[in-house]
Amino acid sequence: MKKLLVFLFCAFFGFSAYAQDLTINGQVNSKDDGQPLPGVSVVIKGTLKGTITDMDGNFTLQAPSNGTLQLSFIGMKSQEIVINGKTTFNIIMENDAIGVDEVVVIGYGTQKREDVTGAVSMVNAETIENLKPVKVEQALQGTMSGVNVTSQSGAPGSGLDIRIRGISTNGDASPVAIIDGYQGDLNTLNPNDIETITVLKDAQAAIYGTVGANGIILITTKSGKKNQATKVSVNSSVGIQETTRKLPVLNATEYAVLLNEAYAAAGDDLPFTSISNLGTGTNWQDEIFETSPVYSNDVNISGGTDKMVYSFSASNLNQEGIIGGPKTGYERSTGRLSLGADLSKWIKFKSSITFTNVDRKTINEFGLGSVLFNALNMPSTMPVYDEDGEYYLAPSSLGNEVINPLAQLENTYNEYNLGKWNGNFSLEFDLMENLTATTRVGFNTTNDKSKSFSKEISYGGKVFDVSRSSVYQDRNNYNDYTFDAFVTYDRIFGDDHHLTATLGNTVYKSWGDHLDGTGYDIPNNSWDFADISLANGTSDTKTSGSWTYDQRRLSYFARLQYDYQAKYLLSAMLRRDASTKFGPDNTAAYFPSVTAGWNMTKESFMEKFDQIDLLKLRLSYGILGSDKIDDFKYISQLDGEATYVFDGSLVNGTAVGSSPNESIKWEQSEQFDAGADLKLFNNRLDINADYFIKKTNNLLISDIPVSGILGTSAPGASGPTVNAGTVRNSGFEFAVGYRGNITKDLTFRVNYNVTTLNNEVLEVNNSTGYVEGGSFGVGQPSPARMEVGKPIGYFYGYKTDGLFQNQEEVDAHPSQIALGANASPGDIRIVDVSGDGVIDTDDRTDIGNPIPDATMGLNISLNYKGFDFIAYAYASLGNDIVRNYERVISDVNKLSYRLNRWTGEGTSNYVPRVTTAATSNNVFSEFFVEDGSFLRMQNIQLGYTFPASITDRLSIKSLRLYTSVSNLFTLTDYQGYDPAASSGDPIGSGFDNGFYPAARTYTFGLNLNF
């Protein structure tokens, strides 16, 4: 069978093997920690024939029996080893400088970092250990250039959005995660199971074709090491969480003063005839925020022999919320098993299986009607409980959206459970010298369920009132698998030419189904009985729903890597993808790319610059794709609504939804990168710089206007989705790191990165020339747009010019009656942008940009004998954010900046007067837009590792105790809870609807190794 395989692959490539005197096998380990060293160059002396060690430090090479092996690795002392007829070598390499380079995962293979020609950033297990992230995405915040991470909410278990080199689409802008070679999900990973996170930011991601447009995140998980005794690692921590901020709102006395003033301004009776005894009243934020715990425990057992490696880990994370405690709790448990074995001299087997279970409870976290929204808007003059000990009912004067937030928490019942299996199996065949073949299968299978209970309750005539109890339940099943088969040929020709060729194909399939139902009249009106099987009520409308899906993708790819004397580097890639998401005319697409590099350090004229360890220039260009669209947009679907007549009666039914577009095709991202890598002073100083242009064409614009004869105005119907947009991102990336010694025992490391970004929409080819999104207030027009010449999602509202100070200024200004009311002294003055002498909707214009001009990160580490200290910070500069958590009704509470309101000519030129009368002060304008720039101290940690003299007596390998503070402080001028939060929508981000703030966490923990 082996000979047959060798024959077939040789025939496929058109070359044959040739024999050498001996087959040399070896493993290279570090002297410091005994760990295998990947990426070590092993060359036969006097030639350029050689190889590099794999991720386990192993190498195989054909060499003459009387030859000499030369081993080299940046940061390690080079060695020469005489073969002298031996075939097996165990080699130990010593440090020659502080730090070592690593092998970079580039997709369907690895490459030495000094040979990489694309824009690549990496985070290793040490950084993850320092940051102690609850979710994997948090490890990317501020640790690498070109990558921006924002949270959708500070609630435990909430999602995070990753944007690589800007927002390049109006649709799903998230990158794709590849875990050990298969397409996976970051949300369910235990961060402590990760060895490295590598981000492909430019055309190098084209090897993944249709999923590469938004960038690729490559995850390599931990595995056992060969010839290593069983190692047990235990990590345990406990943390205390608290809110980082409470917004300054009016206390009871201040509220009464301003409300009396507002009523008096409108000529109404005063609501408070006496304010002397009101005091400070109820602080609703104190009532809902609480201190909550977080627990984390995980254990890892790993080891290996000369033929087999193994690793087993288990973890549990339990986190309660700072609002609602267990009502917003999140628990994640994982179990993972990794195995690797040399089945023979030419077959290697690897596998990894992970099970994840997630339990999460949620509340209304942000937006109109959220718990925070109600806490901010409930007046401090009102108590938590009434005279009967029941929750106080908010009066109708506060509007029908504001209720007692504690009552809301008490009567909120939501839970979610997920069970997920994922993993991979692979076989690697050493078919002949320089030729390997790999086959692997990766899979994800998820079953989740959720339940929400609406209790029959009255809040006093509010929108939250429930006249009939009900329970909603759903179940989902999601599955996918990735099958890869590829061959790699790696050979040095004529001592100067190094060629690596990879050819293969990928099959990806995703399928699943959904079922939901609603039951009414829950027994005892209680969560304990909230189950459809116990509900005995009926409804006149449909109470169940279901759907199913099946999507597939078939891909072929090729990559050719060439270097001449390790000086001139070239890589070319081509991928063909075919997807069932697109119609027959555009089922398949091709994604080519090319990258090149010049390692100037290898040139003879660089020999005199002995302080330069590496100077490399890089260029890349390629086209990448995206198929992140809804399914079957090219055909008609019965997802609309209609009313039909049957037997003389009207019957509700379904109808054609959005109009199809048979010509719908791939979004394509055209990417260019020019970069440089520089290492100085024995690799102590490391500098990387890049300039990039990322232009995404054929963006999908939905609901394109068509003839009304097609019925696009019917319920559930709309115009077709068309490729009609273009967005361009460009900017600079710069990263610098320095490491060294202050004294013999005191070492340090500093890393800094910064990314600048310019985002511009180049095309919106629909009837209006723009796409709207976002929301502000109640009943106002969409406040965000995607429009040519502007950044995607820019704020679209009214410019302001201070306040009217007197009636003469009002009379001299164009009328603002079209905005809802005549202006009066103390009102916001809207700028007549159109110049037509009238203030109306035509005067709306660009008033802000949610995309930061620059993001940056800084981390510092110090080590002194057994002590270690780290600090991580990141910042966002130049982004705007909208304050959208204030209710406009006069009787609700206000933020304390309202105390600086206009009370007469010259008293204020920013905060308008208070009144119960109608004004135009609440239309979306610059008054609500703030600078969202911030600097956040992400993590500070102090640890101590006990000396061997103590741990040896305890029969343990190492023991480290540490304490840390995450989210210690945020420096910002923004008035809201969290300037780092965002909805993540390309059109509509930057609107703060009352984000659940990120918690400050004080953690105490230990790392124990046996």
PDB file of N, CA and C in Angstrom, residues 69-110:
ATOM      1  N   LEU A  69      26.179  17.856  10.350  1.00  0.00           N
ATOM      2  CA  LEU A  69      24.948  18.632  10.459  1.00  0.00           C
ATOM      3  C   LEU A  69      25.260  19.994  11.083  1.00  0.00           C
ATOM      4  N   GLN A  70      24.714  21.035  10.484  1.00  0.00           N
ATOM      5  CA  GLN A  70      24.806  22.381  11.041  1.00  0.00           C
ATOM      6  C   GLN A  70      23.423  22.809  11.522  1.00  0.00           C
ATOM      7  N   LEU A  71      23.318  23.173  12.798  1.00  0.00           N
ATOM      8  CA  LEU A  71      22.047  23.584  13.378  1.00  0.00           C
ATOM      9  C   LEU A  71      22.132  25.053  13.768  1.00  0.00           C
ATOM     10  N   SER A  72      21.110  25.814  13.384  1.00  0.00           N
ATOM     11  CA  SER A  72      21.077  27.230  13.729  1.00  0.00           C
ATOM     12  C   SER A  72      19.649  27.644  14.031  1.00  0.00           C
ATOM     13  N   PHE A  73      19.524  28.621  14.936  1.00  0.00           N
ATOM     14  CA  PHE A  73      18.217  29.118  15.341  1.00  0.00           C
ATOM     15  C   PHE A  73      18.425  30.478  15.979  1.00  0.00           C
ATOM     16  N   ILE A  74      17.670  31.471  15.537  1.00  0.00           N
ATOM     17  CA  ILE A  74      17.838  32.811  16.084  1.00  0.00           C
ATOM     18  C   ILE A  74      17.638  32.790  17.599  1.00  0.00           C
ATOM     19  N   GLY A  75      18.618  33.344  18.302  1.00  0.00           N
ATOM     20  CA  GLY A  75      18.551  33.377  19.758  1.00  0.00           C
ATOM     21  C   GLY A  75      19.215  32.193  20.426  1.00  0.00           C
ATOM     22  N   MET A  76      19.721  31.210  19.620  1.00  0.00           N
ATOM     23  CA  MET A  76      20.377  30.035  20.179  1.00  0.00           C
ATOM     24  C   MET A  76      21.777  29.910  19.580  1.00  0.00           C
ATOM     25  N   LYS A  77      22.676  29.250  20.297  1.00  0.00           N
ATOM     26  CA  LYS A  77      24.027  29.034  19.803  1.00  0.00           C
ATOM     27  C   LYS A  77      24.021  27.973  18.701  1.00  0.00           C
ATOM     28  N   SER A  78      24.664  28.305  17.578  1.00  0.00           N
ATOM     29  CA  SER A  78      24.749  27.359  16.462  1.00  0.00           C
ATOM     30  C   SER A  78      25.629  26.170  16.850  1.00  0.00           C
ATOM     31  N   GLN A  79      25.365  25.007  16.203  1.00  0.00           N
ATOM     32  CA  GLN A  79      26.109  23.792  16.505  1.00  0.00           C
ATOM     33  C   GLN A  79      26.476  23.066  15.213  1.00  0.00           C
ATOM     34  N   GLU A  80      27.561  22.301  15.279  1.00  0.00           N
ATOM     35  CA  GLU A  80      27.919  21.366  14.226  1.00  0.00           C
ATOM     36  C   GLU A  80      28.061  19.986  14.845  1.00  0.00           C
ATOM     37  N   ILE A  81      27.427  19.002  14.211  1.00  0.00           N
ATOM     38  CA  ILE A  81      27.433  17.639  14.748  1.00  0.00           C
ATOM     39  C   ILE A  81      27.867  16.687  13.641  1.00  0.00           C
ATOM     40  N   VAL A  82      28.907  15.934  13.898  1.00  0.00           N
ATOM     41  CA  VAL A  82      29.402  14.944  12.937  1.00  0.00           C
ATOM     42  C   VAL A  82      28.515  13.709  12.979  1.00  0.00           C
ATOM     43  N   ILE A  83      28.063  13.275  11.809  1.00  0.00           N
ATOM     44  CA  ILE A  83      27.130  12.141  11.741  1.00  0.00           C
ATOM     45  C   ILE A  83      27.845  10.851  12.122  1.00  0.00           C
ATOM     46  N   ASN A  84      28.981  10.583  11.488  1.00  0.00           N
ATOM     47  CA  ASN A  84      29.802   9.423  11.838  1.00  0.00           C
ATOM     48  C   ASN A  84      28.996   8.127  11.900  1.00  0.00           C
ATOM     49  N   GLY A  85      28.096   7.941  10.935  1.00  0.00           N
ATOM     50  CA  GLY A  85      27.358   6.689  10.817  1.00  0.00           C
ATOM     51  C   GLY A  85      26.142   6.572  11.706  1.00  0.00           C
ATOM     52  N   LYS A  86      25.905   7.565  12.614  1.00  0.00           N
ATOM     53  CA  LYS A  86      24.731   7.499  13.495  1.00  0.00           C
ATOM     54  C   LYS A  86      23.469   7.914  12.734  1.00  0.00           C
ATOM     55  N   THR A  87      22.317   7.408  13.185  1.00  0.00           N
ATOM     56  CA  THR A  87      21.046   7.731  12.522  1.00  0.00           C
ATOM     57  C   THR A  87      20.049   8.426  13.442  1.00  0.00           C
ATOM     58  N   THR A  88      20.337   8.445  14.743  1.00  0.00           N
ATOM     59  CA  THR A  88      19.404   9.062  15.702  1.00  0.00           C
ATOM     60  C   THR A  88      20.175  10.033  16.589  1.00  0.00           C
ATOM     61  N   PHE A  89      19.614  11.244  16.744  1.00  0.00           N
ATOM     62  CA  PHE A  89      20.286  12.271  17.519  1.00  0.00           C
ATOM     63  C   PHE A  89      19.290  12.961  18.454  1.00  0.00           C
ATOM     64  N   ASN A  90      19.681  13.158  19.689  1.00  0.00           N
ATOM     65  CA  ASN A  90      18.968  14.016  20.637  1.00  0.00           C
ATOM     66  C   ASN A  90      19.875  15.214  20.919  1.00  0.00           C
ATOM     67  N   ILE A  91      19.470  16.389  20.471  1.00  0.00           N
ATOM     68  CA  ILE A  91      20.340  17.556  20.451  1.00  0.00           C
ATOM     69  C   ILE A  91      19.806  18.619  21.411  1.00  0.00           C
ATOM     70  N   ILE A  92      20.704  19.183  22.191  1.00  0.00           N
ATOM     71  CA  ILE A  92      20.356  20.244  23.134  1.00  0.00           C
ATOM     72  C   ILE A  92      20.981  21.553  22.640  1.00  0.00           C
ATOM     73  N   MET A  93      20.170  22.614  22.541  1.00  0.00           N
ATOM     74  CA  MET A  93      20.660  23.923  22.118  1.00  0.00           C
ATOM     75  C   MET A  93      20.593  24.902  23.280  1.00  0.00           C
ATOM     76  N   GLU A  94      21.616  25.754  23.374  1.00  0.00           N
ATOM     77  CA  GLU A  94      21.706  26.729  24.456  1.00  0.00           C
ATOM     78  C   GLU A  94      21.321  28.117  23.962  1.00  0.00           C
ATOM     79  N   ASN A  95      20.801  28.916  24.891  1.00  0.00           N
ATOM     80  CA  ASN A  95      20.471  30.301  24.566  1.00  0.00           C
ATOM     81  C   ASN A  95      21.731  31.091  24.241  1.00  0.00           C
ATOM     82  N   ASP A  96      21.613  31.917  23.224  1.00  0.00           N
ATOM     83  CA  ASP A  96      22.699  32.825  22.866  1.00  0.00           C
ATOM     84  C   ASP A  96      22.286  34.273  23.069  1.00  0.00           C
ATOM     85  N   ALA A  97      20.986  34.497  23.257  1.00  0.00           N
ATOM     86  CA  ALA A  97      20.455  35.850  23.470  1.00  0.00           C
ATOM     87  C   ALA A  97      19.151  35.718  24.211  1.00  0.00           C
ATOM     88  N   ILE A  98      18.627  36.862  24.610  1.00  0.00           N
ATOM     89  CA  ILE A  98      17.353  36.865  25.321  1.00  0.00           C
ATOM     90  C   ILE A  98      16.228  36.637  24.333  1.00  0.00           C
ATOM     91  N   GLY A  99      15.451  35.608  24.518  1.00  0.00           N
ATOM     92  CA  GLY A  99      14.305  35.339  23.659  1.00  0.00           C
ATOM     93  C   GLY A  99      14.699  34.544  22.433  1.00  0.00           C
ATOM     94  N   VAL A 100      13.735  33.846  21.863  1.00  0.00           N
ATOM     95  CA  VAL A 100      13.930  33.084  20.642  1.00  0.00           C
ATOM     96  C   VAL A 100      12.787  33.362  19.707  1.00  0.00           C
ATOM     97  N   ASP A 101      13.057  33.189  18.413  1.00  0.00           N
ATOM     98  CA  ASP A 101      11.994  33.293  17.427  1.00  0.00           C
ATOM     99  C   ASP A 101      11.205  32.005  17.409  1.00  0.00           C
ATOM    100  N   GLU A 102      10.099  32.045  16.724  1.00  0.00           N
ATOM    101  CA  GLU A 102       9.222  30.904  16.685  1.00  0.00           C
ATOM    102  C   GLU A 102       8.790  30.606  15.257  1.00  0.00           C
ATOM    103  N   VAL A 103       8.241  29.401  15.106  1.00  0.00           N
ATOM    104  CA  VAL A 103       7.637  29.021  13.836  1.00  0.00           C
ATOM    105  C   VAL A 103       6.252  29.633  13.772  1.00  0.00           C
ATOM    106  N   VAL A 104       5.903  30.181  12.635  1.00  0.00           N
ATOM    107  CA  VAL A 104       4.621  30.833  12.455  1.00  0.00           C
ATOM    108  C   VAL A 104       3.705  29.924  11.647  1.00  0.00           C
ATOM    109  N   VAL A 105       2.504  29.722  12.137  1.00  0.00           N
ATOM    110  CA  VAL A 105       1.501  28.968  11.399  1.00  0.00           C
ATOM    111  C   VAL A 105       0.924  29.883  10.328  1.00  0.00           C
ATOM    112  N   ILE A 106       0.958  29.446   9.066  1.00  0.00           N
ATOM    113  CA  ILE A 106       0.502  30.300   7.962  1.00  0.00           C
ATOM    114  C   ILE A 106      -0.648  29.678   7.179  1.00  0.00           C
ATOM    115  N   GLY A 107      -1.209  28.604   7.654  1.00  0.00           N
ATOM    116  CA  GLY A 107      -2.294  27.946   6.948  1.00  0.00           C
ATOM    117  C   GLY A 107      -1.770  26.825   6.072  1.00  0.00           C
ATOM    118  N   TYR A 108      -2.184  25.591   6.376  1.00  0.00           N
ATOM    119  CA  TYR A 108      -1.722  24.418   5.644  1.00  0.00           C
ATOM    120  C   TYR A 108      -0.196  24.303   5.679  1.00  0.00           C
ATOM    121  N   GLY A 109       0.393  24.749   6.780  1.00  0.00           N
ATOM    122  CA  GLY A 109       1.833  24.659   6.915  1.00  0.00           C
ATOM    123  C   GLY A 109       2.368  25.657   7.921  1.00  0.00           C
ATOM    124  N   THR A 110       3.686  25.595   8.110  1.00  0.00           N
ATOM    125  CA  THR A 110       4.370  26.529   9.009  1.00  0.00           C
ATOM    126  C   THR A 110       5.566  27.129   8.285  1.00  0.00           C
TER     127      THR A 110
END
